[in-house]
CSV table of C-alpha atoms in Angstrom, one decimal:
chain,number,residue,atom,x,y,z
A,6,MET,CA,89.2,85.2,83.9
A,7,ASN,CA,86.5,87.5,82.6
A,8,ALA,CA,82.9,86.5,83.4
A,9,LYS,CA,80.9,85.1,80.5
A,10,LYS,CA,78.3,87.5,79.1
A,11,ILE,CA,75.0,85.8,78.8
A,12,VAL,CA,71.4,86.5,77.7
A,13,LEU,CA,68.7,84.4,79.2
A,14,TRP,CA,65.8,83.6,76.9
A,15,GLY,CA,62.7,83.4,79.0
A,16,ILE,CA,61.2,85.3,82.0
A,17,GLY,CA,59.0,82.5,83.4
A,18,ASP,CA,59.1,80.5,86.6
A,19,ARG,CA,62.4,78.8,85.7
A,20,VAL,CA,64.2,82.1,85.2
A,21,LYS,CA,62.7,83.6,88.3
A,22,ARG,CA,64.1,80.7,90.2
A,23,TYR,CA,67.5,81.2,88.6
A,24,MET,CA,67.5,84.8,89.5
A,25,LYS,CA,66.2,84.4,93.1
A,26,PHE,CA,68.9,81.8,93.9
A,27,ASN,CA,71.6,83.5,91.9
A,28,TYR,CA,72.2,80.5,89.6
A,29,PHE,CA,74.4,82.4,87.2
A,30,LYS,CA,76.5,84.3,89.8
A,31,ASN,CA,79.7,83.8,87.9
A,32,CYS,CA,78.3,85.3,84.7
A,33,GLU,CA,77.4,88.8,83.6
A,34,ILE,CA,73.7,88.8,82.6
A,35,VAL,CA,73.3,91.3,79.8
A,36,GLY,CA,69.5,91.0,79.7
A,37,PHE,CA,66.6,88.7,78.8
A,38,VAL,CA,64.6,87.8,75.7
A,39,ASP,CA,60.9,87.5,75.5
A,40,THR,CA,58.6,87.7,72.5
A,41,TYR,CA,55.8,89.5,74.2
A,42,ASN,CA,57.4,91.6,77.0
A,43,PHE,CA,60.3,93.2,75.2
A,44,GLY,CA,61.2,96.8,76.1
A,45,SER,CA,60.3,96.2,79.8
A,46,LEU,CA,62.6,95.6,82.7
A,47,PHE,CA,62.9,92.2,84.4
A,48,CYS,CA,65.1,91.8,87.5
A,49,GLU,CA,66.4,95.3,86.7
A,50,LYS,CA,67.6,94.2,83.2
A,51,ILE,CA,66.3,95.0,79.8
A,52,VAL,CA,64.0,92.5,78.0
A,53,PHE,CA,65.1,92.2,74.4
A,54,SER,CA,62.9,91.1,71.5
A,55,PRO,CA,64.3,88.2,69.4
A,56,THR,CA,65.0,90.7,66.6
A,57,HIS,CA,67.0,93.0,68.9
A,58,LEU,CA,69.0,90.0,70.1
A,59,THR,CA,70.7,89.7,66.7
A,60,GLU,CA,71.9,93.3,67.1
A,61,ILE,CA,73.8,92.5,70.3
A,62,ILE,CA,74.8,88.9,69.8
A,63,ASP,CA,78.4,89.7,68.8
A,64,ASP,CA,78.9,91.1,72.3
A,65,VAL,CA,77.4,88.1,74.1
A,66,ASP,CA,79.1,84.8,74.8
A,67,TYR,CA,76.0,82.7,75.2
A,68,VAL,CA,72.2,82.7,74.7
A,69,VAL,CA,70.9,80.5,77.5
A,70,ILE,CA,67.4,79.1,76.7
A,71,ALA,CA,65.4,78.6,79.9
A,72,THR,CA,61.9,77.7,78.8
A,73,GLN,CA,60.1,74.5,78.0
A,74,TYR,CA,59.8,75.6,74.4
A,75,PHE,CA,63.6,75.1,74.0
A,76,SER,CA,63.4,73.1,70.8
A,77,GLU,CA,61.4,75.8,68.9
A,78,ILE,CA,63.6,78.6,70.2
A,79,TYR,CA,66.8,76.7,69.4
A,80,TYR,CA,65.9,76.5,65.8
A,81,LYS,CA,64.6,80.1,65.8
A,82,CYS,CA,68.1,81.2,67.0
A,83,LEU,CA,69.7,79.2,64.1
A,84,ASP,CA,67.4,80.8,61.6
A,85,MET,CA,68.4,84.2,63.0
A,86,GLY,CA,72.0,83.4,62.2
A,87,ILE,CA,73.1,82.8,65.8
A,88,LEU,CA,75.9,80.2,65.9
A,89,LYS,CA,74.9,76.9,67.6
A,90,GLU,CA,78.1,77.2,69.7
A,91,LYS,CA,76.6,80.2,71.3
A,92,ILE,CA,73.3,78.5,72.2
A,93,ILE,CA,72.9,76.7,75.5
A,94,LEU,CA,69.9,74.7,76.7
A,95,THR,CA,68.8,74.2,80.3
A,96,ASP,CA,67.2,70.9,79.4
A,97,ILE,CA,68.9,67.6,78.6
A,98,VAL,CA,68.2,66.2,75.2
A,99,GLN,CA,69.8,63.0,74.0
A,100,GLU,CA,70.6,64.0,70.5
A,101,ASP,CA,74.0,64.4,68.9
A,102,ILE,CA,73.6,68.1,68.1
A,103,PHE,CA,73.3,68.9,71.8
A,104,SER,CA,76.2,66.7,72.9
A,105,GLN,CA,78.4,69.7,74.0
A,106,ASN,CA,75.5,71.4,75.8
A,107,ILE,CA,75.9,69.7,79.1
A,108,ASP,CA,79.5,70.6,79.5
A,109,ARG,CA,78.8,74.3,78.7
A,110,ILE,CA,76.0,74.6,81.2
A,111,LYS,CA,78.0,72.8,83.9
A,112,ASP,CA,80.8,75.4,83.5
A,113,LEU,CA,78.4,78.4,83.5
A,114,SER,CA,76.1,77.2,86.4
A,115,PRO,CA,76.7,74.1,88.5
A,116,MET,CA,73.3,74.8,90.1
A,117,ALA,CA,71.5,74.7,86.8
A,118,TYR,CA,73.4,71.6,85.8
A,119,LYS,CA,72.2,69.9,89.0
A,120,ASP,CA,68.6,70.9,88.2
A,121,MET,CA,69.0,69.4,84.7
A,122,LEU,CA,70.2,66.0,86.0
A,123,ILE,CA,67.1,65.8,88.3
A,124,SER,CA,64.6,66.7,85.6
A,125,ARG,CA,66.0,65.5,82.3
A,126,TYR,CA,64.2,65.1,79.0
A,127,LYS,CA,64.8,61.7,77.4
A,128,LEU,CA,63.8,60.4,74.1
A,129,ILE,CA,61.4,57.5,74.5
A,130,LYS,CA,60.1,54.6,72.5
A,131,MET,CA,56.3,54.6,72.5
A,132,ASN,CA,54.2,51.7,73.4
A,133,GLU,CA,53.1,49.7,70.3
A,134,LYS,CA,49.4,50.2,71.0
A,135,ASP,CA,49.8,54.0,70.9
A,136,PHE,CA,49.7,54.1,67.1
A,137,PHE,CA,46.2,52.6,66.8
A,138,ASP,CA,44.6,53.3,70.2
A,139,ASN,CA,41.7,55.6,69.5
A,140,ASN,CA,41.3,56.4,73.3
A,141,ILE,CA,44.9,57.4,74.0
A,142,LEU,CA,45.4,60.8,75.6
A,143,ILE,CA,49.2,61.0,76.1
A,144,GLY,CA,50.9,62.4,73.1
A,145,ASN,CA,47.7,64.1,71.8
A,146,GLY,CA,46.3,67.7,72.2
A,147,ALA,CA,46.9,69.1,75.6
A,148,TYR,CA,48.6,65.9,76.7
A,149,CYS,CA,51.6,66.1,74.3
A,150,LYS,CA,53.2,69.0,76.2
A,151,PRO,CA,56.7,68.4,77.7
A,152,GLU,CA,55.3,67.9,81.3
A,153,TYR,CA,53.5,64.8,80.0
A,154,MET,CA,55.9,63.5,77.5
A,155,SER,CA,58.9,63.9,79.8
A,156,ASP,CA,57.2,61.4,82.1
A,157,TYR,CA,55.5,59.3,79.4
A,158,TYR,CA,55.8,55.9,81.2
A,159,ARG,CA,54.0,57.0,84.4
A,160,TYR,CA,51.1,58.7,82.6
A,161,ARG,CA,50.7,56.1,79.9
A,162,THR,CA,50.7,53.4,82.6
A,163,PHE,CA,47.9,55.3,84.3
A,164,GLU,CA,45.9,55.2,81.1
A,165,PHE,CA,46.2,51.4,81.0
A,166,VAL,CA,45.3,51.1,84.7
A,167,ALA,CA,42.2,53.3,84.1
A,168,GLU,CA,41.1,51.0,81.3
A,169,GLU,CA,41.5,48.0,83.6
A,170,ILE,CA,39.4,49.6,86.3
A,171,LYS,CA,36.7,50.4,83.8
A,172,ALA,CA,36.7,46.9,82.3
A,173,ALA,CA,36.4,45.4,85.7
A,174,ASN,CA,33.6,47.8,86.7
A,175,ILE,CA,35.3,48.7,90.0
A,176,GLU,CA,33.5,51.2,92.0
A,177,GLY,CA,35.0,54.3,93.7
A,178,SER,CA,36.1,57.8,93.3
A,179,VAL,CA,39.6,59.0,92.3
A,180,ALA,CA,42.0,61.3,94.2
A,181,GLU,CA,45.3,63.0,94.1
A,182,PHE,CA,47.2,63.9,97.2
A,183,GLY,CA,49.9,66.4,96.0
A,184,VAL,CA,48.3,68.3,93.1
A,185,PHE,CA,50.8,71.1,92.5
A,186,ARG,CA,49.7,72.6,89.2
A,187,GLY,CA,47.2,69.9,88.3
A,188,VAL,CA,49.1,68.1,85.5
A,189,PHE,CA,48.2,64.6,86.6
A,190,SER,CA,44.8,65.7,88.0
A,191,ALA,CA,43.8,67.0,84.6
A,192,LEU,CA,44.7,63.6,83.0
A,193,ILE,CA,42.9,61.6,85.7
A,194,ASN,CA,39.8,63.8,85.3
A,195,LYS,CA,39.9,63.5,81.5
A,196,LYS,CA,40.4,59.7,81.5
A,197,MET,CA,37.8,59.1,84.2
A,198,PRO,CA,35.2,61.9,83.7
A,199,ASP,CA,32.4,60.0,85.3
A,200,ARG,CA,34.1,59.7,88.7
A,201,LYS,CA,34.3,62.3,91.5
A,202,LEU,CA,37.9,63.7,91.8
A,203,PHE,CA,39.2,64.6,95.3
A,204,LEU,CA,42.2,67.0,95.3
A,205,PHE,CA,44.3,67.3,98.4
A,206,ASP,CA,46.9,70.0,98.6
A,207,THR,CA,47.9,73.1,100.4
A,208,PHE,CA,48.5,74.9,97.1
A,209,GLU,CA,51.0,77.0,99.1
A,210,GLY,CA,54.0,74.6,99.5
A,211,PHE,CA,55.2,72.2,102.2
A,212,ASP,CA,54.5,72.4,105.9
A,213,ASP,CA,57.3,74.4,107.4
A,214,GLU,CA,58.1,71.9,110.2
A,215,GLU,CA,58.1,68.9,107.9
A,216,ALA,CA,60.3,70.8,105.3
A,217,LYS,CA,62.7,71.7,108.1
A,218,LYS,CA,62.9,68.0,109.2
A,219,GLU,CA,63.5,66.8,105.6
A,220,ALA,CA,66.2,69.5,105.1
A,221,GLU,CA,68.0,68.4,108.3
A,222,LEU,CA,68.0,64.8,106.8
A,223,GLY,CA,69.5,66.1,103.6
A,224,ARG,CA,66.3,65.4,101.6
A,225,SER,CA,65.3,68.9,100.8
A,226,ASP,CA,66.7,72.4,100.4
A,227,GLU,CA,65.5,76.0,100.0
A,228,ILE,CA,65.4,75.8,96.2
A,229,PHE,CA,63.3,72.6,96.2
A,230,GLU,CA,60.9,74.2,98.7
A,231,TYR,CA,60.6,77.4,96.7
A,232,ALA,CA,59.8,75.6,93.5
A,233,HIS,CA,56.8,73.8,95.1
A,234,GLN,CA,55.3,77.1,96.3
A,235,GLN,CA,54.8,78.3,92.7
A,236,THR,CA,51.2,77.3,92.4
A,237,SER,CA,47.7,78.0,93.5
A,238,ALA,CA,44.3,76.3,93.7
A,239,GLU,CA,43.1,78.6,90.9
A,240,ARG,CA,46.0,77.6,88.7
A,241,ALA,CA,45.5,73.9,89.2
A,242,LEU,CA,41.8,74.0,88.7
A,243,SER,CA,42.2,76.0,85.5
A,244,VAL,CA,43.5,73.0,83.6
A,245,ILE,CA,40.8,70.5,84.8
A,246,PRO,CA,38.5,69.4,81.9
A,247,TYR,CA,35.5,68.6,84.1
A,248,PRO,CA,35.8,70.9,87.2
A,249,GLU,CA,32.2,70.0,88.2
A,250,GLN,CA,33.6,66.6,89.3
A,251,VAL,CA,36.2,68.1,91.6
A,252,VAL,CA,36.0,68.2,95.4
A,253,LEU,CA,38.8,70.5,96.7
A,254,CYS,CA,40.3,69.6,100.0
A,255,LYS,CA,42.7,72.5,100.6
A,256,GLY,CA,45.1,72.6,103.6
A,257,TYR,CA,47.6,70.4,105.4
A,258,PHE,CA,46.9,66.7,105.3
A,259,PRO,CA,45.2,65.0,107.2
A,260,LYS,CA,43.6,68.1,108.7
A,261,SER,CA,42.3,68.9,105.2
A,262,VAL,CA,40.2,65.7,105.1
A,263,THR,CA,36.5,66.4,105.0
A,264,GLN,CA,33.7,64.2,106.2
A,265,GLU,CA,32.8,63.5,102.6
A,266,ALA,CA,36.3,62.4,101.7
A,267,GLU,CA,36.5,60.3,104.8
A,268,ASN,CA,33.4,58.4,103.9
A,269,GLU,CA,34.5,57.8,100.3
A,270,LYS,CA,35.8,54.6,98.6
A,271,TYR,CA,38.6,55.2,96.1
A,272,VAL,CA,39.5,53.2,93.0
A,273,PHE,CA,42.6,55.2,92.0
A,274,VAL,CA,44.8,57.5,94.0
A,275,SER,CA,48.0,59.4,93.1
A,276,ILE,CA,50.2,60.3,96.0
A,277,ASP,CA,53.0,62.8,95.2
A,278,VAL,CA,54.0,64.8,98.3
A,279,ASP,CA,57.8,64.0,98.4
A,280,PHE,CA,58.2,63.9,102.2
A,281,GLU,CA,58.1,60.8,104.5
A,282,ASP,CA,55.6,61.8,107.1
A,283,SER,CA,53.0,63.1,104.7
A,284,ILE,CA,53.3,60.0,102.5
A,285,TYR,CA,52.9,57.8,105.6
A,286,GLU,CA,49.7,59.7,106.5
A,287,GLY,CA,48.5,59.4,102.9
A,288,LEU,CA,48.9,55.6,102.9
A,289,LYS,CA,47.3,55.4,106.3
A,290,PHE,CA,44.2,57.2,105.0
A,291,PHE,CA,43.8,55.9,101.4
A,292,TYR,CA,44.9,52.3,101.6
A,293,PRO,CA,42.0,51.2,103.9
A,294,ARG,CA,39.6,53.1,101.7
A,295,LEU,CA,40.9,51.6,98.5
A,296,SER,CA,38.5,49.4,96.6
A,297,GLU,CA,39.4,45.8,96.0
A,298,GLY,CA,41.2,45.9,92.6
A,299,GLY,CA,42.0,49.6,93.1
A,300,PHE,CA,45.4,51.3,92.5
A,301,ILE,CA,47.7,53.8,94.3
A,302,PHE,CA,50.5,55.5,92.3
A,303,LEU,CA,53.2,56.6,94.7
A,304,HIS,CA,55.6,59.0,93.1
A,305,ASP,CA,59.3,59.1,93.8
A,306,TYR,CA,59.5,55.7,95.4
A,307,ASN,CA,62.8,54.9,93.5
A,308,SER,CA,64.0,58.5,93.4
A,309,ALA,CA,67.7,59.0,94.0
A,310,TYR,CA,67.0,61.9,96.3
A,311,LEU,CA,63.6,61.5,98.1
A,312,VAL,CA,64.5,58.4,100.0
A,313,GLY,CA,61.9,59.2,102.7
A,314,VAL,CA,59.2,57.9,100.2
A,315,LYS,CA,60.4,54.3,100.5
A,316,LYS,CA,60.8,54.7,104.3
A,317,ALA,CA,57.2,55.8,104.5
A,318,VAL,CA,56.1,52.6,102.8
A,319,GLN,CA,58.2,50.5,105.1
A,320,ARG,CA,56.7,52.2,108.1
A,321,TYR,CA,53.2,51.7,107.0
A,322,GLU,CA,53.8,48.0,106.1
A,323,ALA,CA,55.3,47.5,109.6
A,324,GLU,CA,52.2,49.0,111.1
A,325,LEU,CA,50.0,46.7,108.9
A,326,ASN,CA,52.1,43.8,109.8
A,327,THR,CA,51.8,42.7,106.2
A,328,LYS,CA,53.2,43.5,102.7
A,329,MET,CA,51.1,45.4,100.2
A,330,ARG,CA,51.1,44.2,96.6
A,331,LYS,CA,53.6,46.5,94.9
A,332,VAL,CA,54.9,46.9,91.4
A,333,PRO,CA,57.7,49.5,90.8
A,334,ILE,CA,57.8,51.0,87.3
A,335,ALA,CA,60.8,52.6,85.6
A,336,ASP,CA,59.4,56.0,85.0
A,337,ARG,CA,61.4,59.2,85.6
A,338,ALA,CA,61.1,59.2,89.4
A,339,GLY,CA,60.4,55.5,90.0
A,340,THR,CA,56.7,55.4,90.7
A,341,LEU,CA,55.4,52.5,92.9
A,342,VAL,CA,52.1,51.0,91.8
A,343,ILE,CA,50.2,49.5,94.8
A,344,VAL,CA,47.4,47.1,93.9
A,345,LYS,CA,44.8,46.1,96.5
């Protein structure tokens, strides 16, 4: 059976990961498409312009769209006369016109198919208040991007929590442990601009020893670890609306904790560090410093893969010899809301 000839649309982080880990090893990659870098080489293959793509499309089996702007590009391909049967997305969209997409990508790349199942886009029904809430951020401006809308329930729940904190006049700073590229940090900062924001992260990826331990337990792998290295403090801070409020605590936790952070009270904390030991350390640090009426959002608590998150909570509760007040929500990765 001859290898399928494909063109990958995009040369960003997603495609870099695909190439680094040989996601399309059973295909012949003819080249790449990018609007701004055409004519150059990427991974030793030519980068075509969208216009040039139409000249070679008859010799290509599929155009694989590998960018968050998949919807715009999909319809651009149709406008250029490319048959929809030749277009493949690397995101899951629950619409009838994409019903065959999942089977095609599964045949081309089981690894990309696995990624899609983990990070799928779903159509959502908005909260009724959204349509007349003058203070809503999610769905507007910078906060209508796919990284926000694909996890609408978590971020919109945070907005409601922030409003409860303000209404109750609860004192304390805010924090995020596990910042990555600053998506949630930016929203926290925008919604609560009058509060100091402590950001805890290595901005370089996981601790090697902890990553090795999690891999041995089947809760991590090389691809997962590589993806979380694709950030920097500068990249995260670049999206923060009020950077003057930020206190950066860079390094491995809890060694990264400064005297200022240790002496602080917190009214809202997001913990999103994936691995059991780090989450346990985060709870041990933040929960005693959480104001009465304050909240912790613990990401991945009901994840199908990162089962160490729930184990960390159980460990900490056993140490406390009591149960925290917990509310699980049905967002994409099963966030746990802890209320003090």
